[in-house]
Amino acid sequence: MIQTRGLTKDFVVSSTETVHAVRGIDLDIAPGELVAVLGPNGAGKSTTMRMLTTLVRPTSGTATVAGVDVVADPATVRRHIGYVGQGNGAGHQQRAADELTMQGQVYGLDRISARRRTGELLDALDLTALARRKVSDLSGGQRRRLDVALGLVHAPRLLFLDEPTTGLDPHNRANLWEHIARLRAEHDMTIVLTTHYLDEADTMAERVVVVDHGQVIADDTADGLKRTLAGDRVVLTVAVPGTAGQVASIVGSLRGARDVTVTGDRVDARVADAGAAVPELVLAASATGTPLLEALAVRPTLDDVFLALTGRRLRDEGSRVTDIPTEETAA
Amino acid sequence: MSTVTVDGPARTVTPVRRSWFSDVGLVMSRELRPVVREPFSVVFGLIQPLVFLGLFGPLLAGSVGAAGGFSGAEVWQWFVPAILVMTTLFGTSTTGSNLQFEMQTGAHERLLVTPLSRSSQLVGRSLKEIVPLVAQAVIVVLVMLPFGFRADPVGAVLGLAMLAVLGVGLGSLSYALAIAVRKQEWMFWVVQQTVLFPLLILSGMLLPLETGPQWMKVASAFDPLRWVVEAERALFAGDLTSGAVAAGWLAAVLTAVVGLAVGVRTLLRSTD
Ligand SMILES: Nc1ncnc2c1ncn2[C@@H]1O[C@H](COP(=O)(O)OP(=O)(O)OP(=O)(O)O)[C@@H](O)[C@H]1O
Ligand SMILES: [Mg+2]
């Protein structure tokens, strides 16, 4: 559905400064895939998407979307895709329903079908009461839902969503995802979305592409990334102060355990399967007279993956970040 | 001829190739919606021209009138057609700022990714200018009738048509400017203001050019507004066959053709 080779974009900002926004991205996306592009601010996510949607001309490299080259035949590409940009797609001077109806007509619906479709979408995204409101009078999250609705009007086979759920409350995020999942199932849609929300990438996308400094630094399923790059961990707190060292050696003897660290009364380690390791460790610790106060099985998050990849964290309010103090290797 | 499948709640729409004209129609009606819903915006656009009429008109009658030999109602025959051109200029030259706003928010980007042809987007926006400008011109004429302004009915209709053609060209140039300076938005107003007043003064709209120096007369020949202003004066006076009218049409049509060409070209080349 999408294929890019060495896709690159340089923005010449001034005579002395050129921003290398995207540096040689190779991507293959098959029909029906739902791919999340994850990366920090300025990573090049939007620029990549804008090249694929014919808004920005690549500096070098190639991209074909729905079998059509984006530079050679942008008009045909546009006919096959839907796009929800990072900004507000709905004109601020317009009314919500009018924009949706016009969008439907743009894609070839007659006026009556376009109106009906408008009603359905407003209803699905909980916007019916706001149909006659001017877009500038909507709240940020309401406007965002309208933007997404505009991209869904024609139920495109290939949909690009640039941070679709930014600014939405948890209820509306869940509702939007449900709606998109349903559309996707009904129409066999291919979806590429960018997000900062780790849990969104985690739960919605089968495939996560991590982008940093304009390059793809990882491309796998969320589970695959977590398994290979971060792995499970156990965090143990000893009941008897001063016994952390002994517990650490028990952990160290566990098969597959590595990176065992001690911080005060806490022992932290990477293990192959935290769920199996915890009961085993609890029993072993009490058997040697060094009982545990607490034993946690910690599944990795995409944030851990990101940390492993870049040495930086990519936290956000929507992610389930396990709050663990900075690790220090005990002497 | 649509290939829309109407089964189930959400239909997959396989976009049909819409005609260019219906694209223009869609864009134009989208642009008109806020104007129609808030017709007062049309009246606000009249404030400046009415100020000129109310405060400058009497002065004109006093000074130029005494020197040039026209007085009273005759001043209106000279000044009101010019004010109509001024209204057109003010209204259409600022319209690019609407597009500028939609470029900032993302609405323009959304439309660029749709199958709407780019030229239809520019032409549709420019054609929309006709509605507010004709409405404004009609208001000005109606307001001035009680003060002794005489409008030949046929001439007035032709005059409004000429203004519409001129306005489409000026509006398109304003959009082109907004697109061209999209990386330095403040430039829009700098250029608009810098171009506006020379065009205005060289058109002989406010004061007759006859008394000006030779170089001004030469420069004014390159100002399309000058030819339109003279044509509007002739048309409203009922002098439908004068050479000034032909020259006005030529200037208006040239402005529209050049304006639309520049506008479409600028939009087509606007991808970074
Ligand atoms: N039109 C432009 N002109 C100049 N530089 C640009 C332009 N668009 C993007 N950039 C630069 O390119 C880089 C990548 O930007 P991009 O918008 O693709 O990032 P992003 O991953 O979408 O970030 P965010 O998460 O903040 O949306 C940034 O450094 C940005 O400043
Ligand atoms: Mg972005």
XYZ file of C-alpha atoms and ligand atoms in Angstrom:
635
model
C 0.000 0.000 0.000
C 2.887 2.308 0.847
C 6.492 1.957 -0.148
C 9.228 4.485 0.455
C 12.898 4.253 -0.452
C 15.428 6.683 0.930
C 12.704 9.240 1.520
C 14.396 12.465 2.538
C 13.339 16.022 3.249
C 15.575 18.990 3.917
C 14.017 22.330 4.741
C 16.181 25.295 3.867
C 15.314 27.618 6.721
C 17.848 30.329 5.942
C 21.015 30.722 3.936
C 22.971 29.260 6.816
C 20.542 26.724 8.194
C 19.078 23.598 6.674
C 16.857 21.308 8.727
C 17.249 17.642 7.858
C 13.710 16.764 8.843
C 13.596 13.275 7.318
C 16.755 11.338 6.502
C 16.299 8.403 4.203
C 13.257 6.492 5.405
C 12.517 3.050 3.917
C 9.061 1.829 4.751
C 6.795 -0.908 3.424
C 3.220 -0.972 4.591
C 0.930 -3.745 3.403
C -2.806 -3.358 2.772
C -4.839 -3.630 5.961
C -2.015 -2.797 8.335
C -2.419 -0.338 11.194
C 0.928 1.278 11.781
C 1.754 3.720 14.545
C 4.649 6.081 14.000
C 6.081 7.001 17.349
C 8.683 9.624 18.034
C 9.480 12.759 20.020
C 8.690 16.319 18.908
C 10.542 17.238 15.751
C 11.369 13.632 14.852
C 10.001 14.068 11.341
C 6.677 12.263 11.734
C 4.500 14.988 10.241
C 6.980 15.747 7.485
C 6.980 12.092 6.450
C 3.217 12.055 6.443
C 3.067 15.301 4.493
C 5.317 13.809 1.828
C 3.105 10.725 1.574
C -0.013 12.883 1.264
C 1.493 15.082 -1.505
C 1.700 18.206 0.645
C 5.479 18.328 0.689
C 7.783 17.381 -2.159
C 10.593 15.035 -1.105
C 14.130 16.348 -1.447
C 15.227 12.901 -2.573
C 14.078 9.315 -2.461
C 10.821 7.869 -3.696
C 7.409 7.119 -2.272
C 4.529 5.242 -3.811
C 1.133 5.359 -2.169
C -1.595 2.983 -3.341
C 0.739 2.054 -6.180
C 1.123 5.638 -7.374
C 4.233 7.790 -7.179
C 3.569 10.821 -4.987
C 5.700 13.152 -7.082
C 4.744 11.921 -10.540
C 0.986 11.771 -9.989
C -0.089 13.527 -6.804
C -3.678 14.031 -7.998
C -4.281 10.281 -8.221
C -2.723 9.732 -4.811
C -5.113 12.299 -3.355
C -8.058 10.436 -4.768
C -7.087 7.295 -2.857
C -6.332 8.609 0.587
C -7.792 10.369 3.580
C -5.732 12.691 5.723
C -6.220 14.223 9.129
C -3.457 16.733 9.672
C -1.958 17.935 12.905
C -3.756 21.280 12.586
C -7.467 22.109 12.458
C -8.882 20.860 9.203
C -12.230 22.527 9.767
C -12.355 26.217 8.826
C -12.932 28.360 11.886
C -15.503 30.556 10.156
C -17.561 27.571 9.063
C -20.171 25.496 10.809
C -19.318 21.953 11.784
C -21.997 20.239 9.723
C -21.366 22.407 6.655
C -17.710 21.454 6.571
C -18.521 17.755 6.800
C -21.133 17.949 4.076
C -18.823 19.875 1.790
C -16.069 17.336 2.385
C -18.452 14.560 1.381
C -19.381 16.393 -1.805
C -15.725 16.948 -2.585
C -15.324 13.179 -2.611
C -18.225 12.735 -4.984
C -21.219 12.219 -2.710
C -24.360 13.964 -3.817
C -25.760 16.520 -1.423
C -28.304 14.186 0.167
C -25.839 11.360 0.778
C -23.297 13.858 2.067
C -25.838 15.206 4.568
C -26.732 11.714 5.699
C -23.070 10.826 6.124
C -22.568 14.055 8.085
C -25.328 13.022 10.460
C -23.825 9.586 10.979
C -20.367 10.914 11.721
C -21.575 13.656 14.038
C -23.485 11.007 15.880
C -20.605 8.545 16.017
C -18.225 11.149 17.379
C -20.686 12.662 19.799
C -20.922 15.976 17.972
C -24.592 16.066 17.004
C -25.455 18.834 19.444
C -22.705 20.974 17.929
C -23.657 20.541 14.281
C -24.803 24.144 13.816
C -21.987 25.679 15.850
C -19.270 27.752 14.328
C -15.993 25.826 14.450
C -14.242 28.693 16.255
C -16.764 28.294 19.085
C -15.942 24.624 19.690
C -13.606 23.422 22.400
C -10.223 22.049 21.408
C -11.267 18.450 21.812
C -14.550 18.977 19.983
C -12.688 20.585 17.117
C -10.260 17.683 17.035
C -13.081 15.191 16.766
C -14.507 17.211 13.898
C -11.103 17.162 12.162
C -11.021 13.401 12.408
C -14.601 13.166 11.168
C -13.569 15.176 8.087
C -10.938 12.560 7.293
C -13.433 9.721 7.665
C -16.252 11.109 5.521
C -15.345 9.042 2.476
C -14.121 6.005 4.434
C -10.858 5.944 2.477
C -8.971 2.712 1.858
C -5.842 4.385 3.140
C -6.024 6.805 6.030
C -3.306 9.029 7.458
C -3.878 10.399 10.941
C -1.409 12.894 12.389
C -1.867 12.848 16.156
C -5.596 12.206 15.929
C -6.282 11.993 19.637
C -4.169 14.856 20.928
C -6.320 16.968 23.221
C -9.089 14.403 23.641
C -10.277 13.275 27.048
C -10.022 9.543 27.846
C -13.675 8.891 27.066
C -13.492 10.498 23.658
C -10.186 8.876 22.844
C -11.674 5.471 23.554
C -14.768 6.340 21.551
C -12.724 7.537 18.582
C -10.596 4.426 18.575
C -13.629 2.248 18.703
C -15.088 4.071 15.740
C -11.901 3.833 13.710
C -11.491 0.153 14.577
C -15.020 -0.489 13.353
C -14.499 1.445 10.126
C -11.301 -0.429 9.580
C -12.904 -3.813 10.080
C -15.770 -2.934 7.750
C -13.690 -1.462 4.983
C -10.371 -3.205 5.263
C -8.659 0.137 5.720
C -4.939 0.677 5.948
C -4.117 3.214 8.642
C -0.942 5.100 9.389
C -1.045 7.269 12.469
C 1.429 9.266 14.459
C 1.167 9.551 18.178
C 2.967 10.497 21.342
C 0.656 8.326 23.362
C 2.519 5.156 24.095
C -0.516 3.232 25.180
C -2.277 4.209 21.991
C 0.502 2.746 19.891
C 0.569 -0.220 22.219
C -3.081 -1.150 22.134
C -4.203 0.029 18.698
C -1.340 -0.670 16.347
C -0.088 -4.055 15.280
C 3.093 -2.439 14.181
C 5.101 0.378 15.719
C 7.652 2.390 13.778
C 9.886 4.418 16.066
C 11.312 7.532 14.437
C 14.006 9.778 15.865
C 15.992 12.540 14.161
C 14.315 11.771 10.856
C 15.277 8.101 10.804
C 13.508 4.846 11.568
C 15.249 3.394 14.602
C 12.916 0.454 15.207
C 10.085 -1.248 13.361
C 8.272 -4.206 14.910
C 5.144 -5.172 16.809
C 4.790 -3.449 20.152
C 5.333 -6.781 21.907
C 8.314 -7.614 19.750
C 9.928 -4.286 20.509
C 9.379 -4.703 24.200
C 10.684 -8.226 24.236
C 13.840 -7.606 22.266
C 14.695 -4.130 23.429
C 13.482 -3.853 27.002
C 12.334 -7.160 28.471
C 10.478 -7.953 31.701
C 11.768 -6.820 35.042
C 11.246 -7.731 38.656
C 11.445 -5.188 41.481
C 11.799 -6.674 44.943
C 11.755 -4.903 48.311
C 13.273 -6.806 51.202
C 11.408 -7.083 54.515
C 14.575 -7.145 56.667
C 16.813 -4.134 56.121
C 20.337 -5.037 55.031
C 19.423 -8.281 53.297
C 19.215 -6.804 49.799
C 22.645 -8.148 48.895
C 21.628 -11.720 49.712
C 18.400 -11.361 47.757
C 20.379 -9.958 44.826
C 22.468 -13.104 44.684
C 19.298 -15.244 44.703
C 18.003 -13.215 41.790
C 21.351 -13.507 40.082
C 21.163 -17.299 40.205
C 17.789 -17.275 38.427
C 18.051 -18.474 34.839
C 17.850 -15.608 32.359
C 18.279 -12.861 34.946
C 20.624 -9.968 34.148
C 21.348 -6.366 35.096
C 20.735 -7.027 38.777
C 20.949 -3.753 40.695
C 20.546 -2.950 44.376
C 19.241 0.409 45.586
C 18.877 0.524 49.369
C 16.353 -2.182 50.244
C 15.334 -2.655 46.629
C 16.571 -5.169 44.110
C 15.849 -4.642 40.449
C 16.636 -7.035 37.593
C 15.753 -7.950 34.039
C 14.273 -11.421 33.661
C 12.893 -13.473 30.790
C 9.399 -13.859 32.236
C 8.509 -11.717 35.228
C 5.228 -13.523 35.884
C 7.008 -16.836 36.456
C 10.001 -15.324 38.220
C 8.117 -13.543 41.006
C 6.576 -16.543 42.834
C 9.810 -18.457 42.431
C 11.805 -15.601 43.953
C 9.312 -15.064 46.797
C 9.614 -18.719 47.801
C 13.383 -18.839 47.439
C 13.821 -15.654 49.491
C 11.681 -16.803 52.410
C 13.368 -20.215 52.344
C 16.750 -18.553 52.945
C 15.416 -16.363 55.777
C 15.396 -13.144 53.796
C 11.654 -12.625 53.198
C 10.334 -10.031 50.793
C 8.023 -7.142 51.687
C 6.981 -6.614 48.103
C 7.632 -8.261 44.755
C 6.570 -6.658 41.504
C 6.479 -8.088 38.019
C 7.091 -5.151 35.659
C 6.146 -5.511 32.033
C 8.072 -3.164 29.791
C 6.334 -0.177 28.262
C 7.130 1.487 24.993
C 8.752 4.144 27.076
C 11.290 1.543 28.180
C 11.752 0.630 24.542
C 12.348 4.239 23.688
C 14.816 4.587 26.519
C 16.663 1.497 25.373
C 16.780 2.826 21.820
C 17.732 6.427 22.399
C 18.814 6.787 25.996
C 15.959 9.271 26.420
C 12.474 8.953 27.798
C 9.339 9.680 25.834
C 6.843 10.131 28.591
C 3.428 11.565 28.263
C 0.319 11.840 30.341
C -1.393 9.062 28.399
C 1.203 6.371 28.929
C 1.365 3.826 31.645
C 4.787 4.629 32.964
C 5.945 2.470 35.798
C 7.408 4.954 38.147
C 10.735 3.617 39.247
C 13.486 5.860 40.621
C 16.611 6.192 38.550
C 18.657 3.071 38.719
C 22.061 3.157 40.235
C 24.281 0.175 40.142
C 25.308 -0.726 43.653
C 29.004 -1.126 44.299
C -22.189 8.913 -12.409
C -21.172 8.316 -8.873
C -19.709 5.026 -7.724
C -20.802 5.438 -4.153
C -21.948 2.198 -2.607
C -24.798 2.839 -0.251
C -24.755 -0.235 1.917
C -24.175 -0.245 5.626
C -23.716 2.780 7.826
C -20.372 3.903 6.462
C -19.886 3.724 2.722
C -16.621 3.554 0.950
C -16.583 6.410 -1.449
C -14.558 5.877 -4.550
C -14.036 9.475 -5.561
C -15.390 10.198 -8.989
C -13.695 12.732 -11.171
C -15.846 15.757 -10.449
C -16.017 18.461 -13.056
C -13.794 21.445 -12.564
C -16.781 23.752 -12.561
C -18.572 21.904 -9.793
C -15.322 22.031 -7.783
C -15.283 25.800 -8.251
C -18.921 25.925 -7.203
C -18.253 23.953 -4.025
C -15.304 26.127 -3.035
C -17.216 29.285 -3.787
C -20.267 28.291 -1.787
C -18.050 27.287 1.132
C -16.473 30.751 1.040
C -19.834 32.449 0.778
C -21.388 30.714 3.750
C -19.799 32.930 6.429
C -20.587 36.042 4.369
C -24.236 35.120 4.025
C -24.523 34.114 7.653
C -22.960 37.327 8.877
C -24.049 39.910 6.320
C -22.937 42.648 8.646
C -19.348 41.936 7.629
C -20.289 43.381 4.246
C -21.402 46.599 5.919
C -18.188 46.873 7.940
C -16.263 46.862 4.702
C -18.127 50.018 3.763
C -16.904 52.126 6.647
C -13.751 53.365 4.946
C -15.388 54.229 1.608
C -18.252 55.993 3.409
C -15.759 58.027 5.410
C -14.174 59.129 2.164
C -17.580 59.974 0.770
C -18.714 61.876 3.841
C -15.519 63.738 4.708
C -13.576 63.939 1.480
C -16.491 64.542 -0.870
C -17.463 67.949 0.556
C -13.821 69.087 0.508
C -13.565 67.996 -3.065
C -16.605 70.019 -3.981
C -15.082 73.040 -2.283
C -11.583 72.969 -3.706
C -11.527 71.085 -6.986
C -15.068 72.023 -7.704
C -14.278 75.723 -7.503
C -11.170 75.358 -9.637
C -12.402 72.734 -12.073
C -15.855 74.069 -12.562
C -18.121 71.348 -11.194
C -20.255 71.874 -8.161
C -22.938 70.330 -5.952
C -24.391 67.119 -7.295
C -21.859 67.086 -10.115
C -19.154 66.222 -7.630
C -21.003 63.028 -6.808
C -21.150 62.064 -10.483
C -17.378 62.284 -10.424
C -16.666 60.890 -6.977
C -19.208 58.090 -6.335
C -18.116 55.825 -9.245
C -14.553 56.217 -7.978
C -15.668 55.238 -4.478
C -17.162 52.060 -5.917
C -13.770 51.162 -7.341
C -12.199 52.045 -3.980
C -14.629 49.731 -2.176
C -13.717 46.958 -4.575
C -10.023 47.587 -4.022
C -10.257 47.658 -0.221
C -12.467 44.593 -0.015
C -10.648 42.333 -2.428
C -7.067 43.290 -1.653
C -7.446 42.212 1.974
C -9.168 38.911 1.244
C -5.869 37.026 1.197
C -5.803 37.356 4.968
C -8.731 34.906 5.152
C -6.660 32.344 3.316
C -3.709 33.201 5.506
C -5.787 32.316 8.526
C -6.836 29.015 6.986
C -3.209 28.258 6.190
C -2.316 28.780 9.825
C -5.111 26.653 11.231
C -4.844 23.750 8.781
C -8.087 24.078 6.806
C -6.189 24.989 3.658
C -3.961 21.960 4.085
C -6.982 19.727 4.475
C -8.443 20.997 1.206
C -5.114 20.551 -0.572
C -5.197 16.813 0.155
C -8.717 16.380 -1.231
C -9.344 15.631 -4.923
C -10.432 19.258 -5.438
C -8.207 20.609 -8.165
C -5.920 23.334 -6.921
C -6.900 25.793 -9.607
C -10.564 25.362 -8.674
C -9.693 26.222 -5.082
C -8.100 29.497 -6.090
C -10.713 30.393 -8.700
C -13.590 29.515 -6.363
C -12.206 31.727 -3.634
C -11.665 34.597 -6.062
C -15.123 34.350 -7.617
C -16.670 34.572 -4.175
C -15.438 38.183 -4.012
C -18.152 39.153 -6.470
C -20.945 38.768 -3.935
C -19.764 41.109 -1.167
C -18.383 43.647 -3.595
C -21.584 43.923 -5.613
C -23.610 44.130 -2.403
C -21.381 46.921 -1.149
C -21.566 48.818 -4.425
C -25.346 48.606 -4.454
C -25.478 49.997 -0.912
C -23.196 52.904 -1.794
C -25.283 53.783 -4.859
C -28.543 53.580 -2.898
C -27.151 55.720 -0.100
C -25.976 58.377 -2.536
C -29.172 58.646 -4.614
C -30.919 60.970 -2.096
C -27.870 63.274 -2.267
C -28.394 63.868 -5.933
C -26.266 61.114 -7.415
C -27.753 59.940 -10.718
C -27.223 56.408 -11.934
C -28.122 55.380 -15.470
C -29.823 51.970 -14.930
C -28.125 50.117 -17.777
C -24.819 51.827 -17.112
C -25.060 50.936 -13.435
C -25.567 47.241 -14.164
C -22.659 47.226 -16.602
C -20.598 49.171 -14.085
C -21.228 46.580 -11.385
C -20.294 43.822 -13.809
C -17.017 45.542 -14.566
C -16.305 45.916 -10.854
C -16.974 42.198 -10.408
C -14.435 41.314 -13.084
C -11.878 43.663 -11.588
C -12.552 42.327 -8.089
C -11.968 38.717 -9.120
C -8.548 39.693 -10.447
C -7.603 41.757 -7.399
C -8.865 39.068 -5.018
C -6.840 36.452 -6.808
C -3.723 38.621 -6.551
C -4.389 39.040 -2.835
C -4.568 35.251 -2.433
C -1.377 34.893 -4.442
C 0.319 37.345 -2.114
C -0.890 35.461 0.962
C 0.491 32.198 -0.432
C 3.753 33.744 -1.575
C 4.570 35.263 1.818
C 3.246 32.326 3.899
C 6.571 31.963 5.686
C 6.576 35.629 6.780
C 2.949 36.380 7.391
C 3.428 40.000 8.398
C 4.726 40.680 4.889
C 1.176 40.361 3.622
C 0.086 43.638 5.172
C 3.340 45.401 4.337
C 2.969 44.609 0.652
C -0.782 45.175 0.592
C -0.479 48.635 2.156
C 2.530 49.572 0.049
C 0.755 48.728 -3.177
C -2.691 49.993 -2.175
C -2.120 53.727 -1.899
C -0.051 54.286 -5.034
C -2.705 52.377 -6.992
C -5.396 54.483 -5.356
C -3.821 57.864 -5.942
C -2.542 57.131 -9.441
C -6.035 56.064 -10.456
C -7.271 59.633 -10.137
C -9.932 58.352 -7.775
C -9.580 61.069 -5.143
C -8.226 64.022 -7.082
C -8.119 64.659 -10.818
C -4.841 63.718 -12.459
C -5.065 66.581 -14.938
C -3.452 68.970 -12.502
C -0.605 66.565 -11.635
C 2.895 66.513 -13.100
C 3.594 64.730 -16.363
C 5.333 61.712 -14.772
C 2.234 60.993 -12.751
C 0.091 60.991 -15.813
C 2.464 58.532 -17.440
C 2.528 56.324 -14.358
C -1.234 56.322 -14.105
C -1.505 54.767 -17.548
C -0.104 51.591 -15.983
C -2.661 51.601 -13.185
C -5.617 49.468 -14.312
C -7.780 51.169 -11.713
C -7.435 54.459 -13.585
C -9.112 53.003 -16.663
C -11.811 51.324 -14.611
C -12.517 54.534 -12.673
C -12.941 56.511 -15.884
C -15.146 53.800 -17.357
C -17.336 53.714 -14.233
C -17.828 57.492 -14.426
C -18.898 57.195 -18.034
C -21.190 54.207 -17.368
C -23.031 55.754 -14.435
C -23.489 58.912 -16.508
C -25.144 56.787 -19.172
C -22.337 57.318 -21.669
C -22.289 53.623 -22.593
C -20.466 53.827 -25.873
C -17.577 56.038 -24.852
C -14.016 54.888 -25.495
C -13.403 55.091 -21.754
C -15.806 52.177 -21.251
C -13.937 49.992 -23.709
C -10.637 50.866 -22.053
C -12.168 50.033 -18.656
C -13.304 46.610 -19.817
C -9.889 45.915 -21.221
C -8.212 46.891 -17.943
C -10.684 44.889 -15.831
C -10.448 41.758 -17.965
C -6.657 41.976 -18.094
C -6.538 42.305 -14.310
C -8.766 39.249 -13.942
C -6.806 37.134 -16.412
C -3.417 38.090 -15.031
C -4.648 37.863 -11.441
C -6.108 34.377 -11.840
C -3.063 33.151 -13.730
C -0.710 34.462 -11.061
C -2.935 33.098 -8.307
C -3.224 29.598 -9.733
C 0.473 29.458 -10.542
C 1.416 30.562 -7.033
C -0.854 27.963 -5.450
C 0.447 25.184 -7.701
C 4.013 26.018 -6.775
C 3.368 26.394 -3.079
C 4.393 22.897 -1.925
C 7.589 23.234 0.136
N 7.867 23.871 6.746
C 8.979 23.711 7.473
N 10.022 24.551 7.323
C 11.141 24.384 8.031
N 11.341 23.413 8.925
C 10.351 22.539 9.127
C 9.119 22.641 8.417
N 8.317 21.635 8.829
C 9.009 20.951 9.739
N 10.237 21.475 9.932
C 11.283 20.972 10.829
O 11.476 19.612 10.514
C 11.652 18.837 11.693
C 10.614 17.731 11.731
O 9.337 18.309 11.913
P 8.004 17.466 11.978
O 6.881 18.420 11.996
O 8.025 16.453 10.907
O 8.139 16.752 13.392
P 7.111 15.816 14.163
O 7.787 14.522 14.372
O 5.814 15.790 13.481
O 7.001 16.561 15.553
P 5.735 16.801 16.526
O 5.654 15.601 17.396
O 6.138 17.990 17.306
O 4.541 17.024 15.696
C 11.560 19.800 12.862
O 12.859 20.120 13.257
C 10.864 21.010 12.279
O 11.318 22.173 12.911
Mg 3.958 16.465 13.920
